[in-house]
CSV table of C-alpha atoms in Angstrom, one decimal:
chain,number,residue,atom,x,y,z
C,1,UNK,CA,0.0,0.0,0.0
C,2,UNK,CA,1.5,3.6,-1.1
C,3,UNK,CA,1.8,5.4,2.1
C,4,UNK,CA,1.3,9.5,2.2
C,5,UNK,CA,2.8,11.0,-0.6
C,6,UNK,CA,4.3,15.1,-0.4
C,7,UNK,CA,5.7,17.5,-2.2
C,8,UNK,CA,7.9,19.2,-2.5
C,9,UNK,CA,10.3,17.6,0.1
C,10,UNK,CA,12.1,21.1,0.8
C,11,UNK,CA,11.9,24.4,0.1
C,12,UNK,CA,13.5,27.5,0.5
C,13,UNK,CA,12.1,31.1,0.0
C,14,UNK,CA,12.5,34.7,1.4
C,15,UNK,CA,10.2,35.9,3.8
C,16,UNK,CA,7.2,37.5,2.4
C,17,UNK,CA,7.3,34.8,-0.6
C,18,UNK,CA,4.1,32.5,-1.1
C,19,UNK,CA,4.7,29.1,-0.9
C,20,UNK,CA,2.4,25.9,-1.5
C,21,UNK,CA,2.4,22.6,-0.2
C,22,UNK,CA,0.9,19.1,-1.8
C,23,UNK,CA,-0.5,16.1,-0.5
C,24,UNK,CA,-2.0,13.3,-1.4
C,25,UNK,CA,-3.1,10.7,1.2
C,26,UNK,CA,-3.1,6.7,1.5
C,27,UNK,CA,-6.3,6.0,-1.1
C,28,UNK,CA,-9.4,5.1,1.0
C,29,UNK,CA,-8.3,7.5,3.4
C,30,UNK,CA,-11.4,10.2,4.3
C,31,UNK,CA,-9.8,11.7,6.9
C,32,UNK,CA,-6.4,14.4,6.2
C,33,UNK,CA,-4.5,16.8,8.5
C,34,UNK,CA,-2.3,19.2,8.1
C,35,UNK,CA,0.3,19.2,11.1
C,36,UNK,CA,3.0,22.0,11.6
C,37,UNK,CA,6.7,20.7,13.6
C,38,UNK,CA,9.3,22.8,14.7
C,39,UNK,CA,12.5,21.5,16.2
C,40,UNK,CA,12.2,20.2,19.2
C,41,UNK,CA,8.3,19.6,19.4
C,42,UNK,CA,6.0,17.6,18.6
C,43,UNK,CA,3.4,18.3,16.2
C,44,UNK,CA,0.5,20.7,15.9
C,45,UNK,CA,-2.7,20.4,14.0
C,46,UNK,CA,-3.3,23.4,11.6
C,47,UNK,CA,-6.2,22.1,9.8
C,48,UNK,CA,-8.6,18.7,9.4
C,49,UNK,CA,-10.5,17.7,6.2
C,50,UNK,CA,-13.1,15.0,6.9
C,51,UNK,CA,-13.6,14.8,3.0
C,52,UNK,CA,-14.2,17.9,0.9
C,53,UNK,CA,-15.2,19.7,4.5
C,54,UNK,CA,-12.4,21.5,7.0
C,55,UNK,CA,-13.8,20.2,10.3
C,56,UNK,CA,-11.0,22.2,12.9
C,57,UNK,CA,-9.3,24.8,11.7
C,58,UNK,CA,-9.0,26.4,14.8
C,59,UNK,CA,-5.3,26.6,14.9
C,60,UNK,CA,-4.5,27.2,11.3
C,61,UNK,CA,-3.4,31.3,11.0
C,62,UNK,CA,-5.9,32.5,8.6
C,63,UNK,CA,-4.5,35.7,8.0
C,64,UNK,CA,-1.9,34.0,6.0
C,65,UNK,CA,-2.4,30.7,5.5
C,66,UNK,CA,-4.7,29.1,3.7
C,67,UNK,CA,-6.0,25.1,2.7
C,68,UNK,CA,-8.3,23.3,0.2
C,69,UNK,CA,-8.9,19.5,-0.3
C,70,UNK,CA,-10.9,19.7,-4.0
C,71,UNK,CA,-12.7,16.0,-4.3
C,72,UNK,CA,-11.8,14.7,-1.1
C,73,UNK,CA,-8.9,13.6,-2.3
C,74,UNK,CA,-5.7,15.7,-2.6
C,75,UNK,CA,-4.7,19.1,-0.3
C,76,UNK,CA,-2.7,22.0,-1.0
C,77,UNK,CA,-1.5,24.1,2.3
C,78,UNK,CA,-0.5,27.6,1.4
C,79,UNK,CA,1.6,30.6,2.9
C,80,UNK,CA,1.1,33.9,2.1
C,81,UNK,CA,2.8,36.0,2.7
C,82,UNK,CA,5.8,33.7,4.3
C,83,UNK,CA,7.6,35.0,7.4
C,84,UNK,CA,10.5,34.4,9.1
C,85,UNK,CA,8.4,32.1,11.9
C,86,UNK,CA,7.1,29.9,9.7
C,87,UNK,CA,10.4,28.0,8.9
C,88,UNK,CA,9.2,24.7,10.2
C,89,UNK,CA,8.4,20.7,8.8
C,90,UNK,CA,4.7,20.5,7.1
C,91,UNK,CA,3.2,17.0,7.7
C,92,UNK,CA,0.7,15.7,6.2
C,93,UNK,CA,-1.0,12.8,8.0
C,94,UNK,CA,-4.5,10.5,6.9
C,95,UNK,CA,-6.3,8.3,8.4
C,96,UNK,CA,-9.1,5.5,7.5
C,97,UNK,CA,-11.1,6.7,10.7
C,98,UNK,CA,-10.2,9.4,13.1
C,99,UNK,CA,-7.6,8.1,15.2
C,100,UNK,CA,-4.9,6.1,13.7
C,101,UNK,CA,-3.0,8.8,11.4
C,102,UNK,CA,-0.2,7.9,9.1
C,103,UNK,CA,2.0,10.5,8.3
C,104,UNK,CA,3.7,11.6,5.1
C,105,UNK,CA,7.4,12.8,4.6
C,106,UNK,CA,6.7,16.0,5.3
C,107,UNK,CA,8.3,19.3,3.8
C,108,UNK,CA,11.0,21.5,5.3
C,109,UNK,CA,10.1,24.9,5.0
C,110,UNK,CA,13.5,27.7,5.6
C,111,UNK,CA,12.1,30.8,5.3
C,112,UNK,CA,15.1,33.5,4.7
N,1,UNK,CA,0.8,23.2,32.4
N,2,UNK,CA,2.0,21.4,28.6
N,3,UNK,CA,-1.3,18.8,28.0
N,4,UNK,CA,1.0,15.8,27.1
N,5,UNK,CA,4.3,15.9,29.1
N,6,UNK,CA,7.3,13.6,28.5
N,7,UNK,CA,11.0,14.0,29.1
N,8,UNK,CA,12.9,14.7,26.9
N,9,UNK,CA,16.0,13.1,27.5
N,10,UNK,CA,18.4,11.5,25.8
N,11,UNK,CA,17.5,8.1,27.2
N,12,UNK,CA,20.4,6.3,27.1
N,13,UNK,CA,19.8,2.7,27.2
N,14,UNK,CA,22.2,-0.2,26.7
N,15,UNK,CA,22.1,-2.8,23.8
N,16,UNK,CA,19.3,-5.6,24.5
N,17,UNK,CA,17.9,-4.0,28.1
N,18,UNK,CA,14.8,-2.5,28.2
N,19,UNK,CA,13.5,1.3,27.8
N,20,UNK,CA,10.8,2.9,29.4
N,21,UNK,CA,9.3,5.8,28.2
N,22,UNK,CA,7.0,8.4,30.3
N,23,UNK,CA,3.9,10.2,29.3
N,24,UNK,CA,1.4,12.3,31.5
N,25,UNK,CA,-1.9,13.7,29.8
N,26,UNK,CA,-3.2,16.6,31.4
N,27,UNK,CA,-7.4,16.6,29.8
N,28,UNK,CA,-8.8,13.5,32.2
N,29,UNK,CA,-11.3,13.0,29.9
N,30,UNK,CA,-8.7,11.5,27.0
N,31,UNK,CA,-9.9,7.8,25.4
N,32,UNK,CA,-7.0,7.3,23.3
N,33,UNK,CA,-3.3,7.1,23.3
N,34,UNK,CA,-0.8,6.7,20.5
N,35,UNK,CA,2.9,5.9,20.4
N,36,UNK,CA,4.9,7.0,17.2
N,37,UNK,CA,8.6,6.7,16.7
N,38,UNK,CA,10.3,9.6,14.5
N,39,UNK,CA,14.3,8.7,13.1
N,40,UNK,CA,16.0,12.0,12.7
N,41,UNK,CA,14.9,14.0,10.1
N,42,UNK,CA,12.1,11.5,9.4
N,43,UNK,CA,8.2,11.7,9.9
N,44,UNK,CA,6.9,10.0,12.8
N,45,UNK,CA,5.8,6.4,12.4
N,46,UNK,CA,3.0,4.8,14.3
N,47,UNK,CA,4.1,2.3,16.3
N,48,UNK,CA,1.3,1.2,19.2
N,49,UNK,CA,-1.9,2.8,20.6
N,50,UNK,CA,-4.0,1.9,23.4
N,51,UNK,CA,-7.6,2.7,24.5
N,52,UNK,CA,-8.3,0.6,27.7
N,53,UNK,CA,-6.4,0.6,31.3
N,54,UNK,CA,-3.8,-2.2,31.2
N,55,UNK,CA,-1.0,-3.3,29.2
N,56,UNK,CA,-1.2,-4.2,25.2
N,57,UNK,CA,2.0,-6.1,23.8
N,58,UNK,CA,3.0,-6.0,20.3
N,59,UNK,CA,6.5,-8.0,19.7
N,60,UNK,CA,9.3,-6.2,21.6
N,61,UNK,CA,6.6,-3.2,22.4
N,62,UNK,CA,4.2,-3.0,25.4
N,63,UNK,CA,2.1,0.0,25.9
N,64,UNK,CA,0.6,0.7,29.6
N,65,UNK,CA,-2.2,3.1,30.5
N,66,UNK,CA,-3.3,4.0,33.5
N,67,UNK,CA,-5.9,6.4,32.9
N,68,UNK,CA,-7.1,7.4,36.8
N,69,UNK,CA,-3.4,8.4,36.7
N,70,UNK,CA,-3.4,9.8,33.7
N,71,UNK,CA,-0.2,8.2,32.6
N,72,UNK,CA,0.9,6.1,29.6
N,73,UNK,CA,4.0,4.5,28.8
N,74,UNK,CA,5.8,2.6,26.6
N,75,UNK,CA,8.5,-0.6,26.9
N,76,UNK,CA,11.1,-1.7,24.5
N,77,UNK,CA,12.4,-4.9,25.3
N,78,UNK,CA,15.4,-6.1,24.0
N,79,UNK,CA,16.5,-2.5,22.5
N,80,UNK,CA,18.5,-2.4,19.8
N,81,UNK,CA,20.4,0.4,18.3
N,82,UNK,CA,17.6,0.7,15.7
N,83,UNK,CA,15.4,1.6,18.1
N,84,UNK,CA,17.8,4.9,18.4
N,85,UNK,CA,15.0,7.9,18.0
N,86,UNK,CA,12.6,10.2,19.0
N,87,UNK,CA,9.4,8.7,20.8
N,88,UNK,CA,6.5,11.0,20.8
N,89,UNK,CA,3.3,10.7,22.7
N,90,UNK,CA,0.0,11.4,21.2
N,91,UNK,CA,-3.3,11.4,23.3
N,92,UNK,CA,-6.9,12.6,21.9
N,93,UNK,CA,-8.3,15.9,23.2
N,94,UNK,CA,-11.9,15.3,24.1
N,95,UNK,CA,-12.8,18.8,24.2
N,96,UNK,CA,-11.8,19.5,20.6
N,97,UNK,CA,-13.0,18.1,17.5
N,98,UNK,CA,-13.1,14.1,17.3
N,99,UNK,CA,-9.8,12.7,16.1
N,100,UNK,CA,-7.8,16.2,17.4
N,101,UNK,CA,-4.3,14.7,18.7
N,102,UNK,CA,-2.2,16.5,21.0
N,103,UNK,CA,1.2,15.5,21.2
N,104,UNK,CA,4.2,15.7,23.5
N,105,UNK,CA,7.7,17.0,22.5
N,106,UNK,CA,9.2,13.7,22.4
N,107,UNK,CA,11.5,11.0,24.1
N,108,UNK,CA,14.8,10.7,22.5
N,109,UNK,CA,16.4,7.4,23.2
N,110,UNK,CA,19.8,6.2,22.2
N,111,UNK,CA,20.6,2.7,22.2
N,112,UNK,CA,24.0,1.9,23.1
N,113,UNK,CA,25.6,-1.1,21.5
């Protein structure tokens, strides 16, 4: 079974650059987050798709960022306006019901 | 008050003896705990989870929860230096959304050959 597939693996842009992240979760799975990691921690939910619907994206900074899962399939996470903060490893996790997530590579963000 | 504590270590622990891992939850009203194991500059891999009070043993793995105690942990018997890593504890937030985890910063345990 193909696990959690993401892209791209890094990236590296100045600060006030957009930036866009891709996922595409383990087929049959509804359920897709978006989980933020800095050094050090563990990590923290930004944003949950139960389909085609965002179900908590209470912690995901709406002023800049911003998230879309068209056909309940793929996502794209996007920054804009990057800043400095935001340098960080962007996971992307699914699961076939709520609890057991499997996570993706992830991407590492530097932000310059 | 962090809502899922662990130490952070290193854990240093010798070739074949056995590590335990520490996790305390602060939201009492939790129902489900995960173990994942992240390799530097990896993702994190599940590895175990556990809903009921006791012990659950998969191969060299044994997960214990204590929930009046709000504790979990985890034991790897027989360590082995590819068990070298970061263990992170993941517990469900029953105040949030369903299927919201929260997770600690992480164990990091080095096995020593």
């Amino acid at each position: 079974e193909a696990g959690v597939v993401q892209s791209p693996r890094y990236k590296i842009i100045e600060k006030k650059q957009p930036v866009a992240f891709w996922c595409n979760p383990i087929s049959g799975h509804n359920t897709l987050y978006w989980y933020r990691q800095n050094l050090g921690q563990g990590p923290e939910l930004l944003i949950r798709y139960e389909n085609e619907e965002a179900v908590d994206d209470s912690q995901l900074p709406k002023d800049r960022f911003s998230a879309e899962r068209l056909k309940g399939v793929d996502s794209t996470l996007k920054i804009q306006p990057a800043e400095l903060g935001d340098s960080a490893v962007y996971l992307c996790a699914s699961s076939p019901f709520s609890y057991e997530q499997y996570f993706g590579p992830g991407t590492r963000l530097t932000v310059t | 008050q962090k809502e899922v504590e662990q130490n952070s270590g290193p854990l240093s622990v010798p070739e074949g003896a056995i590590a335990s891992l520490n996790c305390t939850y602060s939201d009492r009203g939790s129902q489900s705990f995960f173990w994942y194991r992240q390799y530097s500059g990896k993702s994190p891999e599940l590895i175990m989870f556990i809903y009921s009070n006791g012990d659950k043993e998969d191969g060299r793995f044994t997960a214990q929860l204590n929930k009046a105690s709000q504790y979990v942990s985890l034991l790897i018997r027989d360590s082995q230096p590819s068990d070298s890593a970061t263990y992170l504890c993941a517990v469900t937030a029953t105040t949030d959304s369903w299927g919201k985890l929260q997770f600690g910063a992480g164990t990091q345990v080095v096995v020593t050959p």
